[in-house]
Coordinates of C-alpha atoms and ligand atoms in Angstrom, one line a residue:
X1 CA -25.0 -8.5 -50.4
X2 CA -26.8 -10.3 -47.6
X3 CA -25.2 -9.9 -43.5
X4 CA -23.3 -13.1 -43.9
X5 CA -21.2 -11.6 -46.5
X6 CA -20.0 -9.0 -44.1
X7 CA -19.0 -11.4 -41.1
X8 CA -16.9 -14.5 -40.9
X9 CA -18.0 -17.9 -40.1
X10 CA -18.7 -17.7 -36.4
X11 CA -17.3 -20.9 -34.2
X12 CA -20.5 -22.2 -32.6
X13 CA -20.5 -21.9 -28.8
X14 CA -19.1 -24.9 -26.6
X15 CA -21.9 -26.3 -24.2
X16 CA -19.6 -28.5 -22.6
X17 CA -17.3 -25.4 -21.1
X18 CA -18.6 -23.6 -17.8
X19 CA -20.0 -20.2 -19.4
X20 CA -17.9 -16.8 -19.0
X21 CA -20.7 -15.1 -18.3
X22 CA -23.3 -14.5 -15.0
X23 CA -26.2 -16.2 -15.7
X24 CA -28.5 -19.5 -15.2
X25 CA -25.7 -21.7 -15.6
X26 CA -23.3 -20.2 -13.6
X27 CA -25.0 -19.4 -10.5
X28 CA -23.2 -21.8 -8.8
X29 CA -19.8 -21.1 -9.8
X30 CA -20.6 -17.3 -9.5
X31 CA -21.8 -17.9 -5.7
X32 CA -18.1 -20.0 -5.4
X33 CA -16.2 -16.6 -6.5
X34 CA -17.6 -14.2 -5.0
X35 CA -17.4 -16.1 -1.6
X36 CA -13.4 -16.7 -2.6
X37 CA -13.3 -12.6 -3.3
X38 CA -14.7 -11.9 -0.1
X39 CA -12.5 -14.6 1.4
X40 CA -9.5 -13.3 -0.2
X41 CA -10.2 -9.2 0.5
X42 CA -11.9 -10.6 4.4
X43 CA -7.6 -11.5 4.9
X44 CA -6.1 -8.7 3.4
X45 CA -8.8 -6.1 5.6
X46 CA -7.7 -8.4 8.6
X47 CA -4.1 -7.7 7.6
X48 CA -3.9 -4.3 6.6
X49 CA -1.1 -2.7 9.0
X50 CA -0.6 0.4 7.7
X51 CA -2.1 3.1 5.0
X52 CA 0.3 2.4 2.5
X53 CA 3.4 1.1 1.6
X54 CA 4.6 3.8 0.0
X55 CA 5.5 2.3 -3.1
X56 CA 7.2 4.7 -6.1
X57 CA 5.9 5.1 -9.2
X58 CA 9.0 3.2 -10.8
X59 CA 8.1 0.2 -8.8
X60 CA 4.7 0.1 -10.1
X61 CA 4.6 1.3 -13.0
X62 CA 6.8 -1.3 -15.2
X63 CA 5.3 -5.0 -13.3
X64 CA 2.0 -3.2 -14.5
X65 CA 3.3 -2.5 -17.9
X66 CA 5.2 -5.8 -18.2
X67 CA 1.7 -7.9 -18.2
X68 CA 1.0 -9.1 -21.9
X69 CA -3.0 -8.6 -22.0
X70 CA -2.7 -11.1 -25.2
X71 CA -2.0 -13.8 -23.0
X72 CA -4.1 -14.5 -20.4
X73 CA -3.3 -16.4 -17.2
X74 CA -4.6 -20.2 -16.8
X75 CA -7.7 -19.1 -13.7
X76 CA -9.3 -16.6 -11.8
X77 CA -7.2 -17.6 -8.8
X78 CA -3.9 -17.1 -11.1
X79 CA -5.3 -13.7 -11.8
X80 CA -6.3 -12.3 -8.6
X81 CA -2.9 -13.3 -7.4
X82 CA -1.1 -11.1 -9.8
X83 CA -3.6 -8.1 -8.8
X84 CA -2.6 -8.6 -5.4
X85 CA 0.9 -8.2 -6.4
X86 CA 0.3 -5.2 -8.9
X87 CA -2.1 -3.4 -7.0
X88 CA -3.3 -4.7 -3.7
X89 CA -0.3 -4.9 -1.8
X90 CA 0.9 -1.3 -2.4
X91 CA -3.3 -0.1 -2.0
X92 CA -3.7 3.0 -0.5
X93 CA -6.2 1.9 2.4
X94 CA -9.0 4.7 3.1
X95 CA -10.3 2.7 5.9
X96 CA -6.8 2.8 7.8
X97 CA -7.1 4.8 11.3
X98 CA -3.9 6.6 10.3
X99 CA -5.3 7.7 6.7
X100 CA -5.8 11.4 7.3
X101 CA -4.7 12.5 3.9
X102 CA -7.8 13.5 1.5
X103 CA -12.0 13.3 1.2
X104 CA -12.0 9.6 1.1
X105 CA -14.2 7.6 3.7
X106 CA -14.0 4.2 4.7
X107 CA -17.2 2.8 3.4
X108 CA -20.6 1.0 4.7
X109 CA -21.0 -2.3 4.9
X110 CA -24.4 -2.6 3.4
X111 CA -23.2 -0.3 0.4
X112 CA -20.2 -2.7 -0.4
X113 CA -22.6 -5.6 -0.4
X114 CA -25.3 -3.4 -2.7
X115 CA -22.2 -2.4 -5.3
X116 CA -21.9 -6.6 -6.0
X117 CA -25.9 -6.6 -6.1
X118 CA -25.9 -3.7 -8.9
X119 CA -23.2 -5.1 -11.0
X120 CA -24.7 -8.4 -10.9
X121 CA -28.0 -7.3 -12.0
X122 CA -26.3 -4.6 -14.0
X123 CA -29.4 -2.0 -14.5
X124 CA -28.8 0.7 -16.3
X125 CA -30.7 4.0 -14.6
X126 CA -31.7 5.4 -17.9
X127 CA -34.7 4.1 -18.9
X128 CA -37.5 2.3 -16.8
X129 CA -37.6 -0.4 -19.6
X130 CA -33.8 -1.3 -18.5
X131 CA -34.0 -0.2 -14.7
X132 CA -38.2 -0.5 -13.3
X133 CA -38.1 -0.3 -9.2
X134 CA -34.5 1.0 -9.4
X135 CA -35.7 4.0 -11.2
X136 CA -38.1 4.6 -8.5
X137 CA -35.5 3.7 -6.0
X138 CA -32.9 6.3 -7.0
X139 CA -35.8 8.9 -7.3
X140 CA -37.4 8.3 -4.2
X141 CA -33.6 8.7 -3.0
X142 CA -33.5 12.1 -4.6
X143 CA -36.6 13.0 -3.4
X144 CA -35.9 12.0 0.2
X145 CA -32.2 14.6 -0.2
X146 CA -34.2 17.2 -1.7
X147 CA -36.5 17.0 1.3
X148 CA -33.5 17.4 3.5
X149 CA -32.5 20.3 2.1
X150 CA -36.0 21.7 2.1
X151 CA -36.1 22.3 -1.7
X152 CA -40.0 22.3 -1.8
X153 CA -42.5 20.4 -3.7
X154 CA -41.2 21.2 -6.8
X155 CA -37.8 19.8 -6.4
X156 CA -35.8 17.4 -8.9
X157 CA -32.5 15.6 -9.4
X158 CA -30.4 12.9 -10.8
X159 CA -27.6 10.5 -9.4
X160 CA -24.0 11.8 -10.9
X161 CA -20.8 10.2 -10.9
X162 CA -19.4 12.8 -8.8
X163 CA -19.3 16.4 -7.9
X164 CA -17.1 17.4 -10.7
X165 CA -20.3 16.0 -13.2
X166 CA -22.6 17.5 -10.6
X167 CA -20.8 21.3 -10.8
X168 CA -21.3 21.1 -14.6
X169 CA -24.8 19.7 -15.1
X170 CA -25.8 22.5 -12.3
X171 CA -23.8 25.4 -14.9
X172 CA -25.2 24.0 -17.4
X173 CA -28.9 24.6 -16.2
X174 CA -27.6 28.1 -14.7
X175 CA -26.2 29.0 -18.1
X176 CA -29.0 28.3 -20.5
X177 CA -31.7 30.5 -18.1
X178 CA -29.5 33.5 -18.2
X179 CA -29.5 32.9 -21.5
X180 CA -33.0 32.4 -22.2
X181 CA -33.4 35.6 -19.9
X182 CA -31.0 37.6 -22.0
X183 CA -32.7 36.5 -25.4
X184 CA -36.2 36.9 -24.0
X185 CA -35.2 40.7 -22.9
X186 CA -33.2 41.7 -26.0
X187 CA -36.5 40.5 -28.4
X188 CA -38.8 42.6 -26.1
X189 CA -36.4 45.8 -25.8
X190 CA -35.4 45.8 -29.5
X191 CA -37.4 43.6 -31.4
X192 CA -34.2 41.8 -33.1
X193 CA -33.3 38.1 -32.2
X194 CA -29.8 37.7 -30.6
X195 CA -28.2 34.3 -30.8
X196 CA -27.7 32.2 -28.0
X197 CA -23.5 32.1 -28.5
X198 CA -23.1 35.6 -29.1
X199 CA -24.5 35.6 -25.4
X200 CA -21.7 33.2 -23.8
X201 CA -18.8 36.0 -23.5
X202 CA -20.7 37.7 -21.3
X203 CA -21.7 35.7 -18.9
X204 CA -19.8 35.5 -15.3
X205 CA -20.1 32.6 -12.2
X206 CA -19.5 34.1 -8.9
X207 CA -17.5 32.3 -6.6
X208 CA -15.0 32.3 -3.8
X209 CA -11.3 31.7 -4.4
X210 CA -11.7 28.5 -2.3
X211 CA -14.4 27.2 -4.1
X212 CA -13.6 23.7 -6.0
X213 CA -11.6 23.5 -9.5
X214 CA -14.3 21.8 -11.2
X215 CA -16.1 25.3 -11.1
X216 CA -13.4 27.0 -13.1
X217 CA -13.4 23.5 -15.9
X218 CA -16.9 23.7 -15.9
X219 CA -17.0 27.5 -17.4
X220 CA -14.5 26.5 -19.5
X221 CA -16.5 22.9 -20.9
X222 CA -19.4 25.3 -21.5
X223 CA -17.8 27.6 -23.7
X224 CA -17.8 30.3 -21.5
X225 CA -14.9 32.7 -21.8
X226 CA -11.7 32.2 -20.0
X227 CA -12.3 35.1 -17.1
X228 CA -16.0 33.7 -16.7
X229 CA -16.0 32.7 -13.2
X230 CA -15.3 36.0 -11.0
X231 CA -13.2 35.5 -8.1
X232 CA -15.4 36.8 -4.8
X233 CA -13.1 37.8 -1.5
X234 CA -13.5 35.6 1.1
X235 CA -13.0 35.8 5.1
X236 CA -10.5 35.3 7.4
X237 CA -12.4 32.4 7.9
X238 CA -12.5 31.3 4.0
X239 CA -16.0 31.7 3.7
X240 CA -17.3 34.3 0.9
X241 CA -18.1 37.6 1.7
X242 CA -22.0 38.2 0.7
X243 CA -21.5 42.6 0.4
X244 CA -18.6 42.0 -1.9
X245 CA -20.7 38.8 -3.8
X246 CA -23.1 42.0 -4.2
X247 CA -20.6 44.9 -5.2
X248 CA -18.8 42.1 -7.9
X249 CA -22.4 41.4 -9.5
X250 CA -23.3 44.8 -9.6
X251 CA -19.7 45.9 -11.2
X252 CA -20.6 43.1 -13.5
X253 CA -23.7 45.2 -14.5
X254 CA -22.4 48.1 -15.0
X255 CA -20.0 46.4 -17.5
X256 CA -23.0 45.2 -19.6
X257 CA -21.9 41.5 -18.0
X258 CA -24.9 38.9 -17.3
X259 CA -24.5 37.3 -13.9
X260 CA -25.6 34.0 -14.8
X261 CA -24.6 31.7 -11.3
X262 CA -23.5 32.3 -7.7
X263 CA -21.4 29.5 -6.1
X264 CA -21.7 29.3 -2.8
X265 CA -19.5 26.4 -1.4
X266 CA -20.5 24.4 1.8
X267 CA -17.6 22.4 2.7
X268 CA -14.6 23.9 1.0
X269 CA -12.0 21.2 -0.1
X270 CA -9.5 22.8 1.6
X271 CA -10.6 24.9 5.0
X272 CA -14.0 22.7 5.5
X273 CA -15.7 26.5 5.6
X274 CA -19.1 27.0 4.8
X275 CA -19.9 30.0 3.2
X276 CA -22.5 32.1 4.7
X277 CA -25.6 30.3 2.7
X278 CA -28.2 32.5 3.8
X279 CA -26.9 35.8 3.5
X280 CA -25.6 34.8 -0.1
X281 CA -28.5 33.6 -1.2
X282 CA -30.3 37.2 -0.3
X283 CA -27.8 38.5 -2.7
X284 CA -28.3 36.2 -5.3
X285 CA -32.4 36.6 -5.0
X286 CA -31.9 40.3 -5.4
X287 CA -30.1 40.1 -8.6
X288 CA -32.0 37.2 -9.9
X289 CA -29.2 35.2 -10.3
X290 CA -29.2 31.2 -10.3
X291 CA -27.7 30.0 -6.9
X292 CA -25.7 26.5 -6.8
X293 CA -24.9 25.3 -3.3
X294 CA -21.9 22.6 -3.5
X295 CA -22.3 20.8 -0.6
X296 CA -19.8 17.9 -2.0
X297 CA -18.3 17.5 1.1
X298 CA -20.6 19.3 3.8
X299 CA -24.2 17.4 2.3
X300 CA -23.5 15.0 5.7
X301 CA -24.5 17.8 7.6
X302 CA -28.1 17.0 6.4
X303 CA -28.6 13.9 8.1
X304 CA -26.2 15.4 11.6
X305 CA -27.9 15.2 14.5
X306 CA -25.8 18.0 16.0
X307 CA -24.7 20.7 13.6
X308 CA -27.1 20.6 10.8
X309 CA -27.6 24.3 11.6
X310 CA -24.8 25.0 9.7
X311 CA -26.1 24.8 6.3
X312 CA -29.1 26.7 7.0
X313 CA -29.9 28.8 4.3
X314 CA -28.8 26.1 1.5
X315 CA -32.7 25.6 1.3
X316 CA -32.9 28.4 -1.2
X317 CA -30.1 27.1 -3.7
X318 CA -31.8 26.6 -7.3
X319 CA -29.6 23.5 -7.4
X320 CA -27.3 21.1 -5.4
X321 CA -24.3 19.2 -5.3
X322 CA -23.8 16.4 -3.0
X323 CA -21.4 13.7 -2.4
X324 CA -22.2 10.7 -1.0
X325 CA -19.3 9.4 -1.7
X326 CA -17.4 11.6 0.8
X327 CA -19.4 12.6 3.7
X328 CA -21.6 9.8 3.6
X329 CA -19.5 7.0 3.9
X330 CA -20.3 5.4 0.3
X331 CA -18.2 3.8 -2.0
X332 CA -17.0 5.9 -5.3
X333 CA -19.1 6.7 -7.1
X334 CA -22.2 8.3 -5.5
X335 CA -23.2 11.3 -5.8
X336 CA -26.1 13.7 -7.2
X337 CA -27.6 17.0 -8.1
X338 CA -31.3 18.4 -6.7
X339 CA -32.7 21.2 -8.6
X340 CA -35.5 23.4 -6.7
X341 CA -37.6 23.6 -9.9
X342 CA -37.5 20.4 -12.2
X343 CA -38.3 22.4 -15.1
X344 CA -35.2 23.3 -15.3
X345 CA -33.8 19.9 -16.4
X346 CA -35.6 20.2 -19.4
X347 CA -31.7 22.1 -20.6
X348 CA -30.5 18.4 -20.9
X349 CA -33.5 16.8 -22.1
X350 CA -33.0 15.0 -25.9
X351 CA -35.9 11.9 -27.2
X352 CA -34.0 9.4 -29.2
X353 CA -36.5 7.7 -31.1
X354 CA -34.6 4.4 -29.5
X355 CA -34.5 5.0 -26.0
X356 CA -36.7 7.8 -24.3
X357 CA -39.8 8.9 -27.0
X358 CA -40.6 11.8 -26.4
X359 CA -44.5 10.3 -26.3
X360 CA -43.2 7.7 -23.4
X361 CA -45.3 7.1 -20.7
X362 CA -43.0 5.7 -18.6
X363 CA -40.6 7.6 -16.2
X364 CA -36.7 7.9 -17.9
X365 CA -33.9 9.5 -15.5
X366 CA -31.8 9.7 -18.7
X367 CA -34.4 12.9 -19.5
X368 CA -32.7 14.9 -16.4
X369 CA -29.4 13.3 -17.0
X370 CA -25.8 14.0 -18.7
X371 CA -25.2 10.3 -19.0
X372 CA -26.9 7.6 -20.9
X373 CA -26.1 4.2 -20.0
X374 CA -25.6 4.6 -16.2
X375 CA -24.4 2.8 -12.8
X376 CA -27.7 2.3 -10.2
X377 CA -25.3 3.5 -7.7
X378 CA -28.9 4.8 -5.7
X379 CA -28.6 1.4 -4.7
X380 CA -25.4 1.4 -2.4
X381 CA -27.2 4.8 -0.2
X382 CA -30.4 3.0 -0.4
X383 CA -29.6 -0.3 1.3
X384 CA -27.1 2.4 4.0
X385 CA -30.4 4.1 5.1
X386 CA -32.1 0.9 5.4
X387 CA -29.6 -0.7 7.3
X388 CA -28.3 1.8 9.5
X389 CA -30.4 5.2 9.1
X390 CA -29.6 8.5 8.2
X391 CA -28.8 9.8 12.2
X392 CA -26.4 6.8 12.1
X393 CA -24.6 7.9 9.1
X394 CA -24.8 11.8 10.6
X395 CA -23.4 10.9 14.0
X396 CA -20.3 9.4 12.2
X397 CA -20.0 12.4 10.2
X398 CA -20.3 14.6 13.7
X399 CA -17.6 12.7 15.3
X400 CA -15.1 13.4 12.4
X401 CA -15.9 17.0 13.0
X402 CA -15.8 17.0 16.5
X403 CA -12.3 14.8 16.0
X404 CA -10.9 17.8 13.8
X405 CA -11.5 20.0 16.3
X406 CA -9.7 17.9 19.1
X407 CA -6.7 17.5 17.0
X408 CA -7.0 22.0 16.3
X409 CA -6.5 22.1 20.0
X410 CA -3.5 19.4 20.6
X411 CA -1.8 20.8 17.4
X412 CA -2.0 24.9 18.4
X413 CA -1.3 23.4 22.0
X414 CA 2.4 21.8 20.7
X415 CA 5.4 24.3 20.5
X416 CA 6.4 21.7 17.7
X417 CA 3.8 22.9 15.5
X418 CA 1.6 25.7 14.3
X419 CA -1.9 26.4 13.2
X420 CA -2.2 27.1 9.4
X421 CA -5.6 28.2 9.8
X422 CA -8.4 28.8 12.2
X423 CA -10.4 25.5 13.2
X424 CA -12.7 24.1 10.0
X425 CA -16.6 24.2 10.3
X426 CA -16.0 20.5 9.1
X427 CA -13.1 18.1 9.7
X428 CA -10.2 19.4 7.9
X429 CA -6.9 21.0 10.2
X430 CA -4.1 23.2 8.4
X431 CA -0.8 23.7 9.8
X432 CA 3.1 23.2 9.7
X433 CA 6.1 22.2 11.0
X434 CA 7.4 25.4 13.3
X435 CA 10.0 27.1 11.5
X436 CA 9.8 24.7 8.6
X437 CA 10.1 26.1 5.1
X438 CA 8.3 24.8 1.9
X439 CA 10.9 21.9 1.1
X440 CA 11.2 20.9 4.4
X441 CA 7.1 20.0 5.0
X442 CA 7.1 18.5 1.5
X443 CA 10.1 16.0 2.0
X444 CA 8.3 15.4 5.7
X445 CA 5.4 14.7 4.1
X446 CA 7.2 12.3 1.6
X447 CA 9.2 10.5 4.4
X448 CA 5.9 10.0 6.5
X449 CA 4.4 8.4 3.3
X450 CA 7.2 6.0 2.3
X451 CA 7.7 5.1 6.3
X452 CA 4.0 3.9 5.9
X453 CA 3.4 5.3 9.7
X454 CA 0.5 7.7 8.3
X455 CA -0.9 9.8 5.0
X456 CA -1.6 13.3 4.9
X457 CA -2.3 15.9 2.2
X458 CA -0.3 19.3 1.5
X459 CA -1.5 22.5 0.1
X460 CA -0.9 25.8 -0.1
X461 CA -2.3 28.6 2.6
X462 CA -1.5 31.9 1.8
X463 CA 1.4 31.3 -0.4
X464 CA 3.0 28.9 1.5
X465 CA 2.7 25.0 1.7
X466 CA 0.8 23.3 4.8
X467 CA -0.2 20.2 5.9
X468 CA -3.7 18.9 5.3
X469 CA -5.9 16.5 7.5
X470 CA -8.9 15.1 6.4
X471 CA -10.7 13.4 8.7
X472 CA -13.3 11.2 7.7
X473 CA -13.0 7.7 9.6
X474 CA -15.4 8.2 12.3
X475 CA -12.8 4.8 13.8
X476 CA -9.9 7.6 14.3
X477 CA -9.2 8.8 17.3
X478 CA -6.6 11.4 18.9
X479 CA -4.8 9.0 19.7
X480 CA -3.9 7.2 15.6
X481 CA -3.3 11.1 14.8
X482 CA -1.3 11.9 17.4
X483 CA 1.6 9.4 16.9
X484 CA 1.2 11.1 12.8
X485 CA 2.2 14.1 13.8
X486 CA 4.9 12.8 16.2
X487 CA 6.0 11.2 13.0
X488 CA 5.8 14.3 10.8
X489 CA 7.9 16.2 13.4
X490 CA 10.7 13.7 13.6
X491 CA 11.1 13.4 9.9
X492 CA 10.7 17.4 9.7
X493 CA 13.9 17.9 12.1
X494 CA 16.1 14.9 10.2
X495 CA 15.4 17.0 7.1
X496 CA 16.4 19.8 8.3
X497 CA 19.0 18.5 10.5
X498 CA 20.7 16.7 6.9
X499 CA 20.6 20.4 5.2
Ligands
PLP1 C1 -14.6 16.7 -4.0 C2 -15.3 18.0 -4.4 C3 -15.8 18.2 -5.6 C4 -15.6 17.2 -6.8 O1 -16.3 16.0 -6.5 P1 -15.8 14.7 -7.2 O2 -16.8 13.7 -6.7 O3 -14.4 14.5 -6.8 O4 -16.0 14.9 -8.7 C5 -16.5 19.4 -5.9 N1 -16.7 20.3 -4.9 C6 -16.1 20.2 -3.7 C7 -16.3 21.2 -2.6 C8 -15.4 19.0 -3.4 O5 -14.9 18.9 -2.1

């Protein structure tokens, strides 16, 4: 049997049709739509009136499942028109001044106009022979992060889709040196090999009850068992509590447990608290135990030019999460993990005879990385610092922090409301409706939404529901928030007025 016995006759290709695809030909017509996208999104950003519509998920839902994706429409123009109706109109608009709702930042120019450079070119971060500069672009990147953290000379890293990815490539590394240690010390006590598995049950993560969820699904994708990640007391502050992080690893001990990570969070999702870096990481260095720093949302404190005091001790961490994507001001995704000793990335190394020999001489991120083929998303932060600088992009991060604690003061200050929680370290605020119960703030929160006047999150604070601000548009000020809350109070008392 020869290859054209396994494939039908193909149709030869139409020269006379403008191509589908980016390329010599269609440099022209490419420069057309893009310029007509722009055009097109330029209108809507000029438009944009409110957050949201507050559209339901029954009016959605069915005009998107009503498309036939057999049949396509007769243009591009035809197209974008029906994602206008299906999507754009009811967006939820992150750049909005009254969008106060979760960790999403409007984005930088120059990283909007670097995403439509690296889908054009396309590269593919895995191996230089698919990426050349941009692999030294995205490591000069991590090297210039790693340097703000003060890793040292030895430090390492990789661009990640996001903190979620970030959380379990750091486990990942943490996991397979407590188990090297554990093997290394059984062989020398007893003289007997153990197997790496029948290790897994016994290791614990230490982290605080604030800490992000990804920590918990990360134990659980690396087969750790289900009460692997030890719950540490925090403050009244939310911030762990380094002499119980000691007395929980040392009960871990005495139970024949292996302590194979500390957590320390810096930014929690919730509270914006830092936990105490320093004084965590003396725990962690006098128990020998891996410490990951997940500075998802608080890595903007790097580049402040006010507060970025406030991670000091995340200099020690054996690894790092950041997201640019959320504190500086880049489009999703961007985001990475920094190691202290690049060794370490050697736990996710694999040579595919293909892709990355193992005798290659030339540098390959896909050696350090959980992905393969992979977005140069380095790009978007490279073309930000370029443009702008990194004191620009920490001042804008200052002022959202400096905003959150304005809007602490007016909200404890207003008989209307109350405090869920002391002011954040970072740029979140917590509170409620006075006298308001759980169904109450949630319908609010609904009737604020669907009047389009503002977003904000909920969550729970010690049992009970609250109200969440994020802020993170450096363009808000007290006085987009204020008329929010005005909003939220008014629809509080018709709710409870109508029960
Ligand atoms: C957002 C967040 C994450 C998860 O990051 P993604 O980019 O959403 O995957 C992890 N940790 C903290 C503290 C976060 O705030």
């Amino acid at each position: 049997m020869t290859s054209a016995d396994l494939r039908p006759t193909p149709v030869p290709p139409n020269r006379s049709e403008p191509s589908a695809l980016l390329g010599r030909d269609s440099a022209a017509a490419y420069r057309g739509l893009i310029a007509d996208v722009a055009g097109r999104l330029a209108e809507r950003f000029a438009a944009v009136e409110r957050p949201w519509t507050g559209a339901a998920p029954a009016d959605l839902g069915p005009a998107v499942a009503a498309v036939d994706l057999d049949r396509p429409l007769e243009s591009f123009e035809d197209a974008f028109d029906e994602v206008g109706e299906l999507y754009l109109n009811d967006a939820v608009w992150f750049h909005h001044p009254r969008y106060l709702a979760h960790l999403n930042c409007p984005v930088a120019l120059p990283a909007v106009a670097a995403e439509t450079v690296l889908a054009a070119v396309n590269t593919s971060v895995d191996t230089w022979d698919q990426s050349a500069g941009g692999t030294f672009i995205e490591q000069h990147l991590i090297e210039w992060t790693a340097a703000r953290i003060g890793l040292g000379a030895d430090a390492d890293g990789v661009f990640t889709s996001g903190g979620t990815q970030s959380n379990l490539h750091a486990l990942l590394l943490a996991r397979e040196e407590a188990v090297e240690g554990v093997l290394l010390k059984h062989r020398v006590e007893t003289g007997t090999p153990l197997r790496g598995v029948e290790v897994l049950p016994r290791l614990r993560i230490f982290a605080s009850p604030h800490s992000h969820f990804s920590v918990v699904k990360a134990a659980r994708l690396l087969g750790l068992g289900e009460d692997a990640v030890v719950t540490v007391p925090s403050d009244d502050w939310f911030r762990m509590n380094p002499a119980a992080l000691d007395a929980a690893i040392e009960s871990c001990r005495e139970q024949g447990l292996v302590a194979a990570a500390v957590v320390a969070t810096a930014g929690t999702t919730d509270f914006g608290s830092i936990d105490p870096l320093g004084p965590i990481a003396e725990v962690a260095a006098a128990h020998g135990v891996w410490l990951h720093v997940d500075a998802a949302y608080g890595c903007g404190l790097l580049v402040s030019p006010e507060n970025r005091g406030l991670l000091n001790g995340i200099e020690a961490a054996n690894s790092v999460t950041v997201d640019y994507h959320k504190s500086f001001f880049q489009p999703v995704s961007s985001s990475a993990l920094l190691v202290r000793d690049r060794a370490s990335l050697r736990h996710v190394t694999h040579h595919a005879d293909y892709l990355n020999p193992a005798e290659a001489a030339t540098p390959n991120q896909v050696d350090k990385s959980l992905q393969t083929t992979r977005r140069f998303d380095a790009l978007k932060l490279w073309m930000t610092l370029r443009t702008l600088g990194p004191e620009a992009v920490g001042a804008m991060f200052d002022r959202v922090c400096d905003l959150a604690d304005r809007t602490w003061d007016w909200i404890a200050s207003d008989p209307r409301f109350e405090v869920a929680a002391p002011p954040s370290q970072l740029s979140t605020v917590l509170f409620r409706l006075a006298g308001a119960d759980d169904d109450t703030h949630r319908r609010a929160r609904e009737a604020l939404a669907a009047s389009g006047e503002g977003m904000v999150a909920a969550t729970r604070v010690e049992g009970r529901i609250a109200l969440k601000l994020t802020l993170l548009n450096p363009e808000t000020g007290l006085s987009d928030i204020v008329p929010v809350l005005e909003a939220l109070a008014r629809h509080g008392k018709s709710v409870q007025e109508a029960a």
